[in-house]
Amino acid sequence: MAKKTANLTVNEAAYGRTGFLHFDYEDLQDSTFLSSGASGLMGAADQIVLDVLEPGEFIEHLTVSVITAAVGDTDFTIDVGTGNHSTTDPDNLIDAEVLGGDAANTSLQGVLTVTGCNTTASNVGLLAEFGSLTAANLTAGEWVIAWKKATSPLAFTKQLGD
């Protein structure tokens, strides 16, 4: 399995990313990789928490890259979004992209809007959700989701007091 996730080093972050998840078709077949239902920051099955956004933090950049194209199940989709937008359909950054049908060496760019900001008073998740996935049919596929998290200047000023 190719799965790994980490906070990036200073040198890696200099290229504009603060976190990533590298996974393959075997990870999608592992029953412990995706959620089985609502719990914690997740609101539905077939989701994974990529990162936690504190109040005032937002996703500045988001990319999903196809390293190796999917084989076997080529119609599954991916949504990526912040939990304050919706935990049951986290699609405010990437919505229903047919990840299974994308060719190798392609990248999907997230639509970054104000809805990517955590405007709540609680932590929310940066979630990825897979739809129409028949993981048992997959025989190949490898992907990377990378993102850059930033903090709103307003969040800093709230800590200064009056």
GROMACS .gro file of C-alpha atoms in nm:
model
  162
    1MET     CA    1   0.000   0.000   0.000
    2ALA     CA    2   0.119   0.345  -0.085
    3LYS     CA    3  -0.075   0.538   0.179
    4LYS     CA    4   0.110   0.804   0.370
    5THR     CA    5   0.018   1.139   0.510
    6ALA     CA    6   0.221   1.397   0.694
    7ASN     CA    7   0.272   1.760   0.765
    8LEU     CA    8   0.521   1.881   0.511
    9THR     CA    9   0.869   2.002   0.594
   10VAL     CA   10   0.960   2.370   0.557
   11ASN     CA   11   1.118   2.294   0.217
   12GLU     CA   12   0.807   2.108   0.096
   13ALA     CA   13   0.578   2.382   0.226
   14ALA     CA   14   0.788   2.637   0.032
   15TYR     CA   15   0.631   2.483  -0.279
   16GLY     CA   16   0.287   2.587  -0.155
   17ARG     CA   17   0.154   2.280   0.027
   18THR     CA   18   0.108   2.212   0.398
   19GLY     CA   19  -0.038   1.861   0.386
   20PHE     CA   20  -0.095   1.567   0.158
   21LEU     CA   21  -0.248   1.220   0.140
   22HIS     CA   22  -0.097   0.960  -0.091
   23PHE     CA   23  -0.320   0.655  -0.143
   24ASP     CA   24  -0.384   0.374  -0.388
   25TYR     CA   25  -0.656   0.127  -0.486
   26GLU     CA   26  -0.557  -0.112  -0.206
   27ASP     CA   27  -0.622   0.163   0.050
   28LEU     CA   28  -0.972   0.210  -0.095
   29GLN     CA   29  -1.028  -0.166  -0.053
   30ASP     CA   30  -0.917  -0.156   0.313
   31SER     CA   31  -1.228  -0.143   0.534
   32THR     CA   32  -1.049   0.082   0.787
   33PHE     CA   33  -0.943   0.349   0.534
   34LEU     CA   34  -1.283   0.513   0.469
   35SER     CA   35  -1.553   0.587   0.725
   36SER     CA   36  -1.850   0.354   0.758
   37GLY     CA   37  -2.082   0.636   0.865
   38ALA     CA   38  -2.112   0.957   1.060
   39SER     CA   39  -1.860   1.003   1.341
   40GLY     CA   40  -1.641   1.284   1.467
   41LEU     CA   41  -1.587   1.541   1.194
   42MET     CA   42  -1.740   1.316   0.925
   43GLY     CA   43  -2.106   1.304   0.832
   44ALA     CA   44  -2.140   1.006   0.597
   45ALA     CA   45  -1.987   0.681   0.478
   46ASP     CA   46  -1.689   0.663   0.238
   47GLN     CA   47  -1.527   0.976   0.380
   48ILE     CA   48  -1.183   1.048   0.520
   49VAL     CA   49  -1.060   1.345   0.726
   50LEU     CA   50  -0.764   1.500   0.547
   51ASP     CA   51  -0.699   1.781   0.794
   52VAL     CA   52  -0.861   1.980   1.075
   53LEU     CA   53  -0.935   2.349   1.027
   54GLU     CA   54  -0.948   2.562   1.340
   55PRO     CA   55  -1.175   2.868   1.347
   56GLY     CA   56  -1.045   3.125   1.098
   57GLU     CA   57  -0.835   2.878   0.899
   58PHE     CA   58  -0.904   2.816   0.532
   59ILE     CA   59  -0.786   2.604   0.240
   60GLU     CA   60  -0.586   2.826   0.007
   61HIS     CA   61  -0.483   2.562  -0.250
   62LEU     CA   62  -0.610   2.211  -0.321
   63THR     CA   63  -0.503   1.963  -0.586
   64VAL     CA   64  -0.593   1.600  -0.653
   65SER     CA   65  -0.337   1.430  -0.878
   66VAL     CA   66  -0.372   1.100  -1.058
   67ILE     CA   67  -0.042   0.908  -1.047
   68THR     CA   68  -0.178   0.584  -1.196
   69ALA     CA   69  -0.521   0.567  -1.360
   70ALA     CA   70  -0.790   0.351  -1.202
   71VAL     CA   71  -0.859   0.010  -1.355
   72GLY     CA   72  -1.170  -0.195  -1.285
   73ASP     CA   73  -1.401   0.075  -1.143
   74THR     CA   74  -1.368   0.384  -1.358
   75ASP     CA   75  -1.685   0.576  -1.270
   76PHE     CA   76  -1.629   0.659  -0.902
   77THR     CA   77  -1.626   1.025  -0.800
   78ILE     CA   78  -1.455   1.239  -0.540
   79ASP     CA   79  -1.584   1.537  -0.344
   80VAL     CA   80  -1.350   1.746  -0.129
   81GLY     CA   81  -1.469   2.018   0.104
   82THR     CA   82  -1.477   2.168   0.447
   83GLY     CA   83  -1.705   2.029   0.712
   84ASN     CA   84  -1.867   2.361   0.798
   85HIS     CA   85  -2.002   2.369   0.442
   86SER     CA   86  -2.149   2.018   0.474
   87THR     CA   87  -2.035   1.702   0.647
   88THR     CA   88  -2.283   1.491   0.450
   89ASP     CA   89  -2.173   1.623   0.109
   90PRO     CA   90  -1.836   1.799   0.141
   91ASP     CA   91  -1.824   1.936  -0.213
   92ASN     CA   92  -1.745   2.306  -0.185
   93LEU     CA   93  -1.389   2.263  -0.319
   94ILE     CA   94  -1.421   1.967  -0.562
   95ASP     CA   95  -1.764   1.840  -0.657
   96ALA     CA   96  -1.837   1.498  -0.812
   97GLU     CA   97  -1.518   1.479  -1.019
   98VAL     CA   98  -1.504   1.137  -1.188
   99LEU     CA   99  -1.169   1.042  -1.035
  100GLY     CA  100  -1.192   0.684  -1.161
  101GLY     CA  101  -1.208   0.806  -1.520
  102ASP     CA  102  -0.911   1.044  -1.508
  103ALA     CA  103  -0.592   0.954  -1.693
  104ALA     CA  104  -0.253   0.918  -1.527
  105ASN     CA  105  -0.055   1.238  -1.473
  106THR     CA  106  -0.361   1.464  -1.455
  107SER     CA  107  -0.452   1.704  -1.177
  108LEU     CA  108  -0.779   1.845  -1.052
  109GLN     CA  109  -0.775   2.191  -0.902
  110GLY     CA  110  -1.010   2.281  -0.622
  111VAL     CA  111  -1.250   2.573  -0.668
  112LEU     CA  112  -1.136   2.789  -0.380
  113THR     CA  113  -1.397   3.026  -0.245
  114VAL     CA  114  -1.494   3.184   0.084
  115THR     CA  115  -1.682   2.862   0.165
  116GLY     CA  116  -1.341   2.696   0.209
  117CYS     CA  117  -1.293   2.900   0.528
  118ASN     CA  118  -1.395   2.776   0.871
  119THR     CA  119  -1.629   3.052   0.985
  120THR     CA  120  -1.755   2.856   1.284
  121ALA     CA  121  -1.639   2.867   1.647
  122SER     CA  122  -1.536   2.497   1.637
  123ASN     CA  123  -1.286   2.284   1.452
  124VAL     CA  124  -1.412   2.138   1.123
  125GLY     CA  125  -1.265   1.878   0.892
  126LEU     CA  126  -1.124   1.901   0.544
  127LEU     CA  127  -1.304   1.596   0.406
  128ALA     CA  128  -1.270   1.378   0.098
  129GLU     CA  129  -1.569   1.166   0.002
  130PHE     CA  130  -1.590   0.894  -0.261
  131GLY     CA  131  -1.915   0.829  -0.446
  132SER     CA  132  -2.027   0.535  -0.662
  133LEU     CA  133  -1.719   0.345  -0.546
  134THR     CA  134  -1.702  -0.032  -0.597
  135ALA     CA  135  -1.361  -0.074  -0.440
  136ALA     CA  136  -1.354  -0.454  -0.481
  137ASN     CA  137  -1.347  -0.406  -0.860
  138LEU     CA  138  -1.033  -0.189  -0.855
  139THR     CA  139  -0.712  -0.353  -0.975
  140ALA     CA  140  -0.498  -0.037  -1.014
  141GLY     CA  141  -0.492   0.330  -0.928
  142GLU     CA  142  -0.281   0.572  -0.726
  143TRP     CA  143  -0.358   0.930  -0.624
  144VAL     CA  144  -0.231   1.224  -0.417
  145ILE     CA  145  -0.442   1.495  -0.256
  146ALA     CA  146  -0.235   1.799  -0.155
  147TRP     CA  147  -0.348   2.121   0.010
  148LYS     CA  148  -0.229   2.444   0.168
  149LYS     CA  149  -0.399   2.564   0.484
  150ALA     CA  150  -0.374   2.926   0.591
  151THR     CA  151  -0.513   3.145   0.869
  152SER     CA  152  -0.735   3.445   0.810
  153PRO     CA  153  -0.585   3.774   0.930
  154LEU     CA  154  -0.911   3.827   1.122
  155ALA     CA  155  -0.835   3.517   1.331
  156PHE     CA  156  -0.505   3.672   1.438
  157THR     CA  157  -0.661   4.004   1.534
  158LYS     CA  158  -0.927   3.839   1.750
  159GLN     CA  159  -0.647   3.717   1.979
  160LEU     CA  160  -0.516   4.071   2.037
  161GLY     CA  161  -0.808   4.191   2.246
  162ASP     CA  162  -0.941   4.548   2.235
   0.00000   0.00000   0.00000
